[in-house]
Coordinates of C-alpha atoms in Angstrom, one line a residue:
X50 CA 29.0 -2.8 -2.2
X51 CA 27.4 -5.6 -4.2
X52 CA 24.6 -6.1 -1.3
X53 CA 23.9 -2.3 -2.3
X54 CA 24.1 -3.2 -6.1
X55 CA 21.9 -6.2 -6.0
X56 CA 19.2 -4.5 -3.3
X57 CA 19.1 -0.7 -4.3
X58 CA 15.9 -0.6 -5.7
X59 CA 14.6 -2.3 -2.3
X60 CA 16.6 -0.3 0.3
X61 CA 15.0 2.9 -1.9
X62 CA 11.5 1.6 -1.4
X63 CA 11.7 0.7 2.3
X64 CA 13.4 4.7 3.0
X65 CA 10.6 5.9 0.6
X66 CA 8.4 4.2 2.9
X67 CA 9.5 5.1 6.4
X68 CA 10.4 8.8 5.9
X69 CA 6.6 9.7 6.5
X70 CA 6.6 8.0 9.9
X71 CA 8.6 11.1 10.9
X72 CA 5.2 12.8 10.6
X73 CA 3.6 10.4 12.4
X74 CA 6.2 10.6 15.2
X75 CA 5.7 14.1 15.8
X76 CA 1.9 13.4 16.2
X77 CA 2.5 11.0 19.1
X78 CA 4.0 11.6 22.6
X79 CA 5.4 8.8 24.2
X80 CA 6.0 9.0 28.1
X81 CA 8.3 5.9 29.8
X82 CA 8.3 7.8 33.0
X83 CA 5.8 6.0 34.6
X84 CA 5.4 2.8 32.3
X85 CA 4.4 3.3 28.9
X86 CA 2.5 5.9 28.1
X87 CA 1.6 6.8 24.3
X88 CA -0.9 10.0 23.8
X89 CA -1.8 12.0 20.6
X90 CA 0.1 15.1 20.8
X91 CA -1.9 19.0 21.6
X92 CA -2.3 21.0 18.6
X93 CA -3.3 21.4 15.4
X94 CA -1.4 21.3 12.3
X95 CA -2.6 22.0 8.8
X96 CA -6.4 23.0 10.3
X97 CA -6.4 18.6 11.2
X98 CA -6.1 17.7 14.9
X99 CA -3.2 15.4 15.5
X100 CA -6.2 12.4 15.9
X101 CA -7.2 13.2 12.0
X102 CA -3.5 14.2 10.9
X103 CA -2.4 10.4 12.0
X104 CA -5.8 9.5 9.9
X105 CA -4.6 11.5 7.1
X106 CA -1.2 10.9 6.5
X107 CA -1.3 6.9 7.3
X108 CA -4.7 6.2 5.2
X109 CA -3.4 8.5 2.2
X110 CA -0.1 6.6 2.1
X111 CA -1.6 3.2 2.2
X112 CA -3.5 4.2 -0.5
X113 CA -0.8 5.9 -3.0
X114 CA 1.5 2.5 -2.2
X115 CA -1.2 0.4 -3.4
X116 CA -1.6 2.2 -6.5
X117 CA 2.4 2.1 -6.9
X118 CA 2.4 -2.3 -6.9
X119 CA -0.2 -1.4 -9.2
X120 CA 1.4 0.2 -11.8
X121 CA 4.6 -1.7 -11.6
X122 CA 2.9 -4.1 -14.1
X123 CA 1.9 -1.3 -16.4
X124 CA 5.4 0.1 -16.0
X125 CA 7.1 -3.2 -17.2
X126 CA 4.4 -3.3 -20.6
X127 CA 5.3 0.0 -21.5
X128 CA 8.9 0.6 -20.7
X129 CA 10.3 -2.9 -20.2
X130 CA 11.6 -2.1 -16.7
X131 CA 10.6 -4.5 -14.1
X132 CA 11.9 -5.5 -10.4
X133 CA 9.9 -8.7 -9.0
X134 CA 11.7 -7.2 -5.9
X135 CA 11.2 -3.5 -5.7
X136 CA 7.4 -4.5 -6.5
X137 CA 7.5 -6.9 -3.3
X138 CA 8.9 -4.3 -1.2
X139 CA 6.1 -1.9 -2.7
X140 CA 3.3 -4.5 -1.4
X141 CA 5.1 -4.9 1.5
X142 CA 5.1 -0.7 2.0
X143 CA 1.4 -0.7 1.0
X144 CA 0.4 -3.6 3.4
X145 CA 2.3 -1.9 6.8
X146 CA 0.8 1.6 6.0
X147 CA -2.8 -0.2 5.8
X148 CA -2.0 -1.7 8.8
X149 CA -1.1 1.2 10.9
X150 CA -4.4 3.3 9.3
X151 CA -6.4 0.4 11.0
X152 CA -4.7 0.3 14.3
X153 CA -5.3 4.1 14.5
X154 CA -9.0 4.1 13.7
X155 CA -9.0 1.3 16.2
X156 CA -7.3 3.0 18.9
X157 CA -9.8 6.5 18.0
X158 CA -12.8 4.7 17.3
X159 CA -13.0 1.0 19.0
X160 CA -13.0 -2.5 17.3
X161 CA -16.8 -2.5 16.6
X162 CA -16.8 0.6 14.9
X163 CA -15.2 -1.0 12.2
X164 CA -18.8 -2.7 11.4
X165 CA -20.5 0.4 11.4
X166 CA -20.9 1.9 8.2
X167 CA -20.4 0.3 4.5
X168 CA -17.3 2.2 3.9
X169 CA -15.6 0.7 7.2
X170 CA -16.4 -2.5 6.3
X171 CA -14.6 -2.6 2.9
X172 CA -11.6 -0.9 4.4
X173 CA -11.3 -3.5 7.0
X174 CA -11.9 -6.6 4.5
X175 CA -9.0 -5.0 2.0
X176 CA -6.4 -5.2 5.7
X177 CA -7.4 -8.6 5.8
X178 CA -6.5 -9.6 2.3
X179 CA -2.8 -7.6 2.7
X180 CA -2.0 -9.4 6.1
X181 CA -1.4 -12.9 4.1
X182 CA 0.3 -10.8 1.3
X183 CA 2.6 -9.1 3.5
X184 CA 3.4 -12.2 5.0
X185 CA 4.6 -14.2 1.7
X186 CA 6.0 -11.4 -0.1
X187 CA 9.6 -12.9 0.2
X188 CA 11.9 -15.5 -1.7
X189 CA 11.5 -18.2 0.8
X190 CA 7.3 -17.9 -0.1
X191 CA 7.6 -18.1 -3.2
X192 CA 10.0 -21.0 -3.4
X193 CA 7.4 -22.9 -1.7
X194 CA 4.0 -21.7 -2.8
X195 CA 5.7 -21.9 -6.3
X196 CA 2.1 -21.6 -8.6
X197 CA -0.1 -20.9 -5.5
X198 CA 1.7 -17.8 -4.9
X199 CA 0.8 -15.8 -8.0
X200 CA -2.8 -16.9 -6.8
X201 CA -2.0 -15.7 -3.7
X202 CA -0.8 -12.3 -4.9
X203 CA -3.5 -11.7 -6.9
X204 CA -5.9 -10.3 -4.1
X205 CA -4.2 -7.3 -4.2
X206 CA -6.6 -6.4 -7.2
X207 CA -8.9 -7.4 -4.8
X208 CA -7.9 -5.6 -1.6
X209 CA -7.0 -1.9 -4.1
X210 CA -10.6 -2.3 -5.0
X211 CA -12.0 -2.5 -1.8
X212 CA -9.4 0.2 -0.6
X213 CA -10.7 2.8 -3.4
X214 CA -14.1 2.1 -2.2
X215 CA -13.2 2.8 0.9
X216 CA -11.8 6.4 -0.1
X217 CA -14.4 7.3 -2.4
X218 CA -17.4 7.1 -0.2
X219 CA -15.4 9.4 2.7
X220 CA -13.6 11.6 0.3
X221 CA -13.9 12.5 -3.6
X222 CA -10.2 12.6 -3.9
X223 CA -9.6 9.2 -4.2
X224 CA -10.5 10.1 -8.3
X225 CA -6.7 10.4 -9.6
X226 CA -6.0 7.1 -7.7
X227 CA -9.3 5.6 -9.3
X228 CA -7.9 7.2 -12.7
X229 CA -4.2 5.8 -12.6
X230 CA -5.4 2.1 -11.5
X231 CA -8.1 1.6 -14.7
X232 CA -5.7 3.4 -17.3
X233 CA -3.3 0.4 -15.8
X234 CA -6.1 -2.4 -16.1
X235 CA -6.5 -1.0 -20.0
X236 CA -2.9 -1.6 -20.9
X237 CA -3.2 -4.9 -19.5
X238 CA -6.0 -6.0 -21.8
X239 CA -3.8 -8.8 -24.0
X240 CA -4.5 -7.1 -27.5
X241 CA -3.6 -3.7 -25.5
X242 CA -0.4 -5.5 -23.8
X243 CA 0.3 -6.7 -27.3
X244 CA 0.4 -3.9 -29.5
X245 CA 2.5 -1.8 -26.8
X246 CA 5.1 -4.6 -26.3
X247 CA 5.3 -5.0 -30.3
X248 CA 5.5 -0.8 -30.8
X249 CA 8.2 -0.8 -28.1
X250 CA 10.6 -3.8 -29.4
X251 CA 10.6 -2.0 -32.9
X252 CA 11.5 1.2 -31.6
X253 CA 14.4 -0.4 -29.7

């Protein structure tokens, strides 16, 4: 029971995270019969082939997890509520989703597509700044990066960035994501941080 108590927020975060792979599954029809054998399953659900459903679901949740490590800061300036833990499992959510979007477009499209068009290009730089994040979100990294690992965190503004840029050039919904990222970069202006910590401590 205390591992529960001490990990919740975690273990919430991580079955937040995997529930939508039960989509995914669905998509994907795996055949051990004569070796392995993995093929997109027939059909059409939502008016999306299964090919653009696995595009869909994996890319949109890569996205809405980066926007959630996002706003943890936010969170903490406004309502005091902050878990250095919950956000590392976040990053670490965020980081495996834009993983498997990549590995999908690979397996669709081929390797050198990925250098095909502007859009790609950002996507596929903003996977390459999560892999070393993904990697060191954990006690043991941050024990021994100590000051570098902060540094080292940081290029998830970085990689969000590129991510967004990504979205908005293939689809105009990425606004709302756009949207809840800048209204957390405002709080985090100092003077802005400032006068919402000192408005909250009086109230408490």
């Amino acid at each position: 029971m205390s591992f529960i108590k001490k990990n919740y927020g975690w273990m919430i975060v991580a079955l937040l995270a995997l529930l939508p792979m039960i989509v995914l599954a669905n998509l994907i029809t795996v055949d051990l019969n004569h070796g392995l054998s993995i093929t997109l399953a027939d059909g059409e659900e939502e008016g999306r082939t299964s090919l653009e459903m696995l595009y869909h679901v994996s890319g949109e949740f890569a996205i809405r997890w980066m926007t959630a490590v996002l706003t943890c800061t936010p969170v903490f300036i406004l309502f005091g509520v902050h878990s250095l833990f919950v956000r590392q499992a976040m990053g670490i959510a965020s980081a495996v989703w834009s993983i498997l979007h990549f590995v999908i477009f690979i397996w669709a499209e081929g390797f050198v597509e990925t250098f095909s068009q502007f859009n790609y290009i950002a996507g596929f730089v903003a996977v390459l700044l999560l892999i070393p994040l993904l990697f060191t979100s954990n006690r043991k990294s941050m024990k021994k990066l100590k000051d570098k690992w902060k540094k080292l965190q940081s290029l998830a503004y970085v990689a969000i960035l590129l991510s967004l840029l990504h979205v908005a050039i293939l689809d105009k919904t990425w606004a709302i994501y756009a949207l809840i990222v800048g209204i957390g970069f405002i709080i985090r202006i100092p003077a802005v941080k400032e006068k919402i910590i000192a408005l909250r401590s009086k109230k408490s």
